[in-house]
Short mmCIF file of C-alpha atoms in Angstrom, two decimals:
data_model
loop_
_atom_site.label_atom_id
_atom_site.label_comp_id
_atom_site.label_asym_id
_atom_site.label_seq_id
_atom_site.Cartn_x
_atom_site.Cartn_y
_atom_site.Cartn_z
CA MET A 1 55.16 131.35 110.03
CA VAL A 2 58.91 131.37 109.43
CA PRO A 3 60.32 127.88 110.11
CA GLU A 4 63.10 127.52 112.61
CA LEU A 5 64.81 124.83 110.54
CA SER A 6 65.09 124.19 106.81
CA VAL A 7 66.54 120.94 105.50
CA VAL A 8 67.86 121.25 101.93
CA ILE A 9 68.21 117.96 100.03
CA PRO A 10 69.54 117.87 96.43
CA MET A 11 68.17 114.92 94.47
CA TYR A 12 68.97 113.36 91.12
CA ASN A 13 67.38 110.04 90.16
CA GLU A 14 66.74 109.02 93.78
CA GLU A 15 63.47 107.09 93.38
CA GLU A 16 64.91 104.00 95.09
CA VAL A 17 66.13 105.74 98.23
CA LEU A 18 63.45 108.44 98.54
CA PRO A 19 60.90 106.33 100.48
CA LEU A 20 63.61 105.32 102.97
CA LEU A 21 64.69 108.94 103.34
CA VAL A 22 61.15 110.12 104.12
CA GLN A 23 60.65 107.21 106.53
CA ARG A 24 63.73 108.17 108.56
CA LEU A 25 63.70 111.96 108.22
CA ARG A 26 60.09 112.88 108.99
CA PRO A 27 59.87 111.40 112.52
CA ILE A 28 63.12 113.14 113.45
CA LEU A 29 61.92 116.57 112.32
CA ASP A 30 58.44 116.09 113.78
CA GLY A 31 60.07 115.30 117.12
CA LEU A 32 61.87 118.66 117.23
CA GLY A 33 58.69 120.39 118.41
CA SER A 34 59.40 123.50 116.31
CA PRO A 35 58.30 124.60 112.82
CA TYR A 36 60.42 123.29 109.97
CA GLU A 37 60.47 122.78 106.24
CA VAL A 38 62.16 120.27 103.96
CA VAL A 39 63.35 121.79 100.68
CA ALA A 40 63.77 118.92 98.21
CA VAL A 41 65.57 120.14 95.07
CA ASP A 42 64.96 117.83 92.13
CA ASP A 43 67.96 118.37 89.87
CA GLY A 44 66.23 117.39 86.63
CA SER A 45 65.73 113.72 87.50
CA LYS A 46 64.78 111.37 84.69
CA ASP A 47 63.18 108.67 86.82
CA LEU A 48 60.12 108.81 89.11
CA THR A 49 61.76 111.07 91.70
CA ALA A 50 59.55 114.01 90.69
CA ALA A 51 56.36 111.94 90.88
CA LEU A 52 57.30 110.57 94.29
CA LEU A 53 58.06 114.04 95.59
CA GLN A 54 54.66 115.24 94.42
CA ARG A 55 52.94 112.40 96.26
CA TYR A 56 54.91 112.96 99.47
CA HIS A 57 54.24 116.69 99.22
CA ARG A 58 50.50 115.99 99.48
CA GLU A 59 51.00 113.74 102.49
CA TRP A 60 53.68 115.85 104.20
CA PRO A 61 52.77 119.57 104.40
CA GLN A 62 56.29 120.59 105.47
CA LEU A 63 57.81 119.13 102.30
CA ARG A 64 58.55 121.83 99.76
CA VAL A 65 59.48 120.69 96.28
CA ILE A 66 61.82 122.65 94.02
CA ARG A 67 62.34 121.28 90.54
CA LEU A 68 65.13 122.61 88.34
CA ARG A 69 64.38 122.92 84.66
CA ALA A 70 67.52 120.98 83.70
CA ASN A 71 70.25 119.06 85.48
CA ALA A 72 72.62 121.67 86.92
CA GLY A 73 74.83 119.59 89.19
CA HIS A 74 75.04 118.77 92.87
CA GLN A 75 76.52 122.07 94.09
CA ALA A 76 74.14 124.15 91.97
CA ALA A 77 71.16 122.21 93.36
CA ILE A 78 72.29 122.92 96.91
CA SER A 79 72.71 126.60 96.02
CA ALA A 80 69.16 126.69 94.66
CA GLY A 81 67.90 125.17 97.90
CA LEU A 82 69.79 127.73 99.97
CA VAL A 83 68.21 130.58 98.01
CA CYS A 84 64.71 129.14 98.56
CA ALA A 85 65.14 128.08 102.21
CA LEU A 86 63.37 130.26 104.79
CA GLY A 87 64.52 128.79 108.11
CA ASP A 88 66.57 130.46 110.81
CA TYR A 89 68.88 127.47 110.51
CA VAL A 90 69.53 125.48 107.34
CA VAL A 91 70.85 121.92 107.09
CA THR A 92 72.19 120.54 103.82
CA ILE A 93 72.23 116.76 103.45
CA ASP A 94 72.36 114.29 100.57
CA ALA A 95 69.49 111.92 99.88
CA ASP A 96 71.54 108.71 99.88
CA LEU A 97 71.43 108.34 103.71
CA GLN A 98 75.18 107.87 103.96
CA ASP A 99 75.04 110.87 106.28
CA PRO A 100 72.51 109.92 109.01
CA PRO A 101 69.69 112.45 109.52
CA GLU A 102 69.42 111.29 113.14
CA ILE A 103 72.16 113.76 114.20
CA ILE A 104 70.25 116.84 112.94
CA PRO A 105 68.80 117.53 116.43
CA GLN A 106 72.33 117.28 117.85
CA MET A 107 73.62 119.76 115.27
CA LEU A 108 70.78 122.18 116.01
CA ALA A 109 71.40 121.92 119.75
CA ALA A 110 75.13 122.55 119.26
CA ALA A 111 74.41 125.68 117.22
CA LYS A 112 72.09 127.07 119.90
CA ASP A 113 74.10 126.08 122.96
CA ASP A 114 77.50 127.17 121.63
CA GLY A 115 76.22 130.20 119.71
CA VAL A 116 77.98 129.21 116.48
CA ASP A 117 76.97 129.88 112.88
CA VAL A 118 78.09 126.58 111.36
CA VAL A 119 78.04 123.01 112.64
CA TYR A 120 79.90 120.56 110.41
CA GLY A 121 79.06 116.90 110.23
CA VAL A 122 82.43 115.16 110.47
CA ARG A 123 82.90 111.51 109.55
CA ASN A 124 84.89 109.68 112.21
CA ASP A 125 84.51 106.32 110.46
CA ARG A 126 84.74 106.03 106.67
CA SER A 127 85.21 102.28 106.48
CA THR A 128 82.27 101.99 104.10
CA ASP A 129 84.10 104.09 101.49
CA THR A 130 86.50 102.43 99.07
CA TRP A 131 90.24 102.59 99.66
CA PHE A 132 90.68 104.73 96.56
CA LYS A 133 88.06 107.25 97.69
CA ARG A 134 89.55 107.58 101.18
CA VAL A 135 93.12 108.02 99.93
CA SER A 136 92.20 110.39 97.11
CA ALA A 137 90.05 112.53 99.43
CA GLN A 138 92.79 112.80 102.05
CA SER A 139 95.40 113.67 99.42
CA PHE A 140 93.18 116.27 97.80
CA TYR A 141 92.38 118.04 101.07
CA ARG A 142 96.06 118.11 101.99
CA LEU A 143 96.80 119.68 98.61
CA ILE A 144 94.11 122.31 99.13
CA GLN A 145 95.44 123.13 102.60
CA LEU A 146 98.96 123.55 101.23
CA MET A 147 97.92 125.72 98.30
CA SER A 148 95.22 127.91 99.89
CA PRO A 149 94.38 129.46 103.28
CA THR A 150 91.05 127.61 103.38
CA SER A 151 90.81 125.38 106.46
CA ALA A 152 88.25 122.84 105.28
CA HIS A 153 87.99 119.65 107.34
CA ALA A 154 89.09 116.60 105.36
CA ASP A 155 86.22 114.45 106.68
CA ALA A 156 83.47 117.06 106.36
CA GLY A 157 81.46 116.97 103.15
CA ASP A 158 78.21 118.77 102.39
CA TYR A 159 76.46 117.72 105.59
CA ARG A 160 76.32 120.85 107.73
CA LEU A 161 74.02 123.18 109.64
CA MET A 162 74.22 126.93 108.95
CA SER A 163 72.67 129.97 110.55
CA ARG A 164 70.58 132.44 108.57
CA ALA A 165 73.51 134.87 108.59
CA THR A 166 75.73 132.24 106.98
CA VAL A 167 73.16 131.37 104.32
CA ASP A 168 72.59 135.03 103.48
CA ALA A 169 76.35 135.53 103.15
CA ILE A 170 76.61 132.57 100.76
CA ASN A 171 73.65 133.75 98.69
CA SER A 172 75.22 137.18 98.31
CA LEU A 173 78.35 135.79 96.67
CA PRO A 174 78.43 136.30 92.88
CA GLU A 175 80.73 133.32 92.31
CA HIS A 176 79.82 130.68 89.73
CA ASN A 177 80.83 127.01 89.97
CA ARG A 178 80.92 127.39 93.74
CA VAL A 179 82.11 124.53 95.91
CA LEU A 180 80.28 124.96 99.20
CA ARG A 181 82.49 122.65 101.26
CA PHE A 182 85.27 125.24 100.80
CA ILE A 183 83.20 128.42 100.60
CA VAL A 184 81.62 127.92 104.02
CA PRO A 185 84.96 127.48 105.88
CA ALA A 186 86.38 130.44 103.91
CA LEU A 187 83.76 132.71 105.54
CA ASN A 188 85.48 131.93 108.86
CA PHE A 189 82.25 132.16 110.86
CA PRO A 190 82.22 130.58 114.35
CA SER A 191 81.78 126.84 113.96
CA ASP A 192 81.54 123.53 115.75
CA THR A 193 81.59 119.86 114.73
CA VAL A 194 79.44 116.79 115.31
CA GLU A 195 80.97 113.40 114.54
CA TYR A 196 79.18 110.42 113.02
CA LYS A 197 79.84 107.16 111.23
CA ARG A 198 79.42 107.27 107.48
CA GLU A 199 77.09 104.53 106.28
CA GLU A 200 76.76 102.77 102.97
CA ARG A 201 74.34 104.17 100.43
CA ALA A 202 70.86 102.99 101.41
CA ALA A 203 69.69 102.35 97.84
CA GLY A 204 70.47 103.29 94.26
CA ASP A 205 73.80 104.15 92.68
CA SER A 206 76.27 106.94 93.39
CA LYS A 207 75.69 110.14 91.41
CA TYR A 208 79.32 111.22 91.81
CA PRO A 209 81.48 109.20 89.38
CA LEU A 210 85.18 109.81 88.88
CA ILE A 211 84.67 112.43 86.15
CA LYS A 212 82.47 114.59 88.40
CA MET A 213 84.93 114.21 91.26
CA ILE A 214 87.75 115.45 89.02
CA LYS A 215 85.65 118.43 87.90
CA LEU A 216 84.83 119.26 91.52
CA SER A 217 88.52 119.08 92.37
CA LEU A 218 89.43 121.48 89.55
CA ASP A 219 86.71 123.91 90.57
CA SER A 220 87.93 123.74 94.16
CA LEU A 221 91.58 124.24 93.25
CA THR A 222 91.06 127.14 90.86
CA GLY A 223 88.38 128.69 93.04
CA PHE A 224 90.32 128.85 96.28
CA SER A 225 93.98 129.02 95.38
CA THR A 226 96.25 131.20 93.26
CA ALA A 227 99.12 128.77 93.80
CA PRO A 228 98.82 127.24 90.30
CA LEU A 229 99.34 130.70 88.83
CA ARG A 230 102.42 131.12 90.99
CA VAL A 231 103.68 127.72 89.83
CA ALA A 232 103.49 129.03 86.27
CA THR A 233 105.39 132.15 87.34
CA PHE A 234 108.06 130.16 89.16
CA ALA A 235 108.42 127.86 86.16
CA GLY A 236 108.95 130.90 83.96
CA PHE A 237 111.66 132.24 86.26
CA ALA A 238 113.33 128.84 86.43
CA GLY A 239 113.26 128.58 82.64
CA ALA A 240 114.78 132.02 82.27
CA LEU A 241 117.54 131.18 84.76
CA LEU A 242 118.27 127.93 82.94
CA ALA A 243 118.45 129.79 79.63
CA VAL A 244 120.98 132.24 81.10
CA LEU A 245 123.13 129.40 82.46
CA LEU A 246 123.03 127.61 79.13
CA PHE A 247 124.02 130.81 77.34
CA LEU A 248 126.99 131.29 79.67
CA TYR A 249 127.97 127.66 79.17
CA THR A 250 127.97 128.04 75.39
CA LEU A 251 130.19 131.12 75.66
CA VAL A 252 132.69 129.29 77.87
CA ALA A 253 132.64 126.18 75.67
CA ARG A 254 133.20 128.25 72.55
CA ALA A 255 136.09 130.13 74.16
CA GLN A 256 137.71 126.79 75.06
CA GLY A 257 137.02 125.32 71.64
CA HIS A 258 134.84 122.50 72.99
CA THR A 259 131.69 123.26 71.05
CA VAL A 260 130.06 120.14 69.62
CA ALA A 261 126.88 120.14 67.60
CA GLY A 262 124.45 117.74 69.27
CA TRP A 263 120.88 117.40 68.17
CA THR A 264 119.92 115.16 71.14
CA SER A 265 120.52 117.83 73.75
CA THR A 266 118.86 120.44 71.57
CA VAL A 267 115.72 118.36 71.14
CA ALA A 268 115.65 117.53 74.86
CA ILE A 269 115.90 121.20 75.84
CA VAL A 270 113.32 122.35 73.34
CA SER A 271 110.86 119.62 74.29
CA GLY A 272 111.37 120.27 78.00
CA VAL A 273 110.73 123.98 77.64
CA GLY A 274 107.74 123.24 75.41
CA ALA A 275 106.28 120.89 78.02
CA VAL A 276 106.61 123.53 80.73
CA GLN A 277 104.95 126.09 78.47
CA LEU A 278 102.05 123.78 77.72
CA VAL A 279 101.47 123.06 81.42
CA CYS A 280 101.54 126.77 82.22
CA VAL A 281 99.14 127.56 79.39
CA GLY A 282 96.77 124.87 80.63
CA ILE A 283 96.81 126.27 84.15
CA LEU A 284 96.18 129.78 82.87
CA GLY A 285 93.38 128.40 80.73
CA GLU A 286 91.56 127.13 83.82
CA TYR A 287 91.49 130.61 85.29
CA ILE A 288 90.60 132.30 82.02
CA GLY A 289 87.71 129.86 81.65
CA ARG A 290 86.39 130.83 85.08
CA MET A 291 86.71 134.53 84.22
CA TYR A 292 84.87 133.94 80.96
CA ALA A 293 82.02 132.11 82.69
CA HIS A 294 81.77 134.86 85.30
CA MET A 295 81.69 137.61 82.67
CA GLN A 296 78.86 135.83 80.87
CA GLY A 297 76.81 135.99 84.04
CA ARG A 298 74.74 132.93 83.18
CA PRO A 299 72.80 131.45 86.11
CA THR A 300 73.91 127.98 87.12
CA TYR A 301 70.31 126.79 87.52
CA PHE A 302 66.73 127.64 86.55
CA ILE A 303 63.81 126.81 88.81
CA ALA A 304 60.90 125.26 86.93
CA TYR A 305 58.54 124.62 89.85
CA ASP A 306 58.15 125.60 93.49
CA SER A 307 55.36 123.86 95.39
CA MET A 308 55.07 126.76 97.86
CA THR A 309 54.42 129.47 95.26
CA ALA A 310 52.29 127.10 93.19
CA ALA A 311 50.02 126.42 96.16
CA ALA A 312 49.75 130.13 96.99
CA SER A 313 49.06 131.67 93.61
CA GLY A 314 48.88 128.98 90.98
CA HIS A 315 51.43 128.30 88.26
CA GLY A 316 53.19 131.17 86.59
CA PRO A 317 53.71 131.36 82.82
CA THR A 318 57.09 129.62 83.01
CA ASP A 319 56.28 127.01 85.66
CA THR A 320 56.50 123.33 84.80
CA PRO A 321 54.18 121.46 87.19
CA LEU A 322 55.40 118.23 88.69
CA PRO A 323 53.90 114.97 87.46
CA ALA A 324 50.79 114.27 89.51
CA GLN A 325 50.46 111.01 91.40
CA PRO A 326 47.25 110.03 93.25
CA ALA A 327 47.81 109.56 96.97
CA ASP A 328 45.78 106.34 97.05
CA VAL A 329 47.70 104.67 94.23
CA HIS A 330 50.93 102.87 95.00
CA LEU A 331 53.79 103.08 92.56
CA VAL A 332 54.52 99.78 90.86
CA ALA A 333 58.11 98.84 90.10
CA GLN A 334 58.77 98.76 86.37
CA PRO A 335 61.41 96.87 84.41
CA ALA A 336 64.65 98.73 83.93
CA ASP A 337 63.98 99.15 80.21
CA ALA A 338 60.44 100.44 80.68
CA PRO A 339 59.84 104.22 80.32
CA ALA A 340 59.13 106.10 83.57
CA GLN A 341 55.54 107.37 83.61
CA ALA A 342 53.19 108.86 86.15
CA ALA A 343 49.42 108.80 85.93
CA PRO A 344 48.08 112.35 85.30
CA VAL A 345 45.30 113.66 87.50
CA ASP A 346 43.77 117.09 88.01
CA ASP A 347 45.22 118.50 91.25
CA GLY A 348 43.94 122.02 90.78
CA HIS A 349 47.18 123.31 89.29
CA SER A 350 47.82 120.95 86.43
CA SER A 351 47.81 122.11 82.85
CA ALA A 352 47.89 120.20 79.61
CA GLY A 353 50.80 117.83 79.55
CA ALA A 354 51.49 118.24 83.26
CA GLY A 355 51.33 114.48 83.73
CA GLN A 356 54.45 113.93 81.70
CA LEU A 357 57.69 113.63 83.52
CA ARG A 358 59.99 116.40 82.39
CA GLY A 359 63.65 115.43 82.15
#
């Protein structure tokens, strides 16, 4: 039976928050009264996230576990979940519970009642975010709106509901390093919004440090705007015009006999032009790098395990089974310096070494 709703959740080292997520999410989806699936994409976690997912998969039939062979990044994990999701509607949500799953029924109702393809979760209260994060996010979205035609909402992240048509359109795109929070609005499908208050992270630490935020910003800027290339072009024209004016000035000064050899001005001009050239080369390098990655055609992720196909036909030759965890054994908290382990058992699909947690 094809589920009406699929909930895609990217996860990376979420062992602390995962029990809370299941505790809040399952009653909500069970209360919908329609078939659903939860597609949990383990993005190469190094803690007990994989073992916990395996245990919850046994207790929760609608939970489908996708494990990537290596850490591919947040956006790539969501993309993998979208490819695997089967529902008529697909919700993407993070595992940290900052975006409340309680509004999923409201999003689904809005999509059906209004006949829209996308329902964005919009944060009307971001007081739990730091001042730096709020200001930087607002500034970045304003920059994107100025430099590209994409109309992404500044307070809408990766919490959204999409129709099957929208998901199929996204999956058909050949783009690498995709940033879904800008790709979805760029499709310009009919949409609606549902507002909510952004909460603090329920447990664990943020998986989006400053370096990853900067990388996401660069991917967004170079992926949805040609304005940086035009800046380089305008800088070239401005430099050429300045060179012409300087040339005319030297002719006039020589004719009047006012020529004075000055190394300070020469160095200043040469360094200024060199700085502009370096900036332009750097901007062009960003685009050339994207073209190079696209020409290579390397997938952004590799699926190592899918609980649905494993249950139907057993493991394939390249599958890496999840670490098994007995349902009647409770996980015991370990010291921070202790290695993460899961007790191996024979679950009918395990092979030699399947009890080891793959990182």
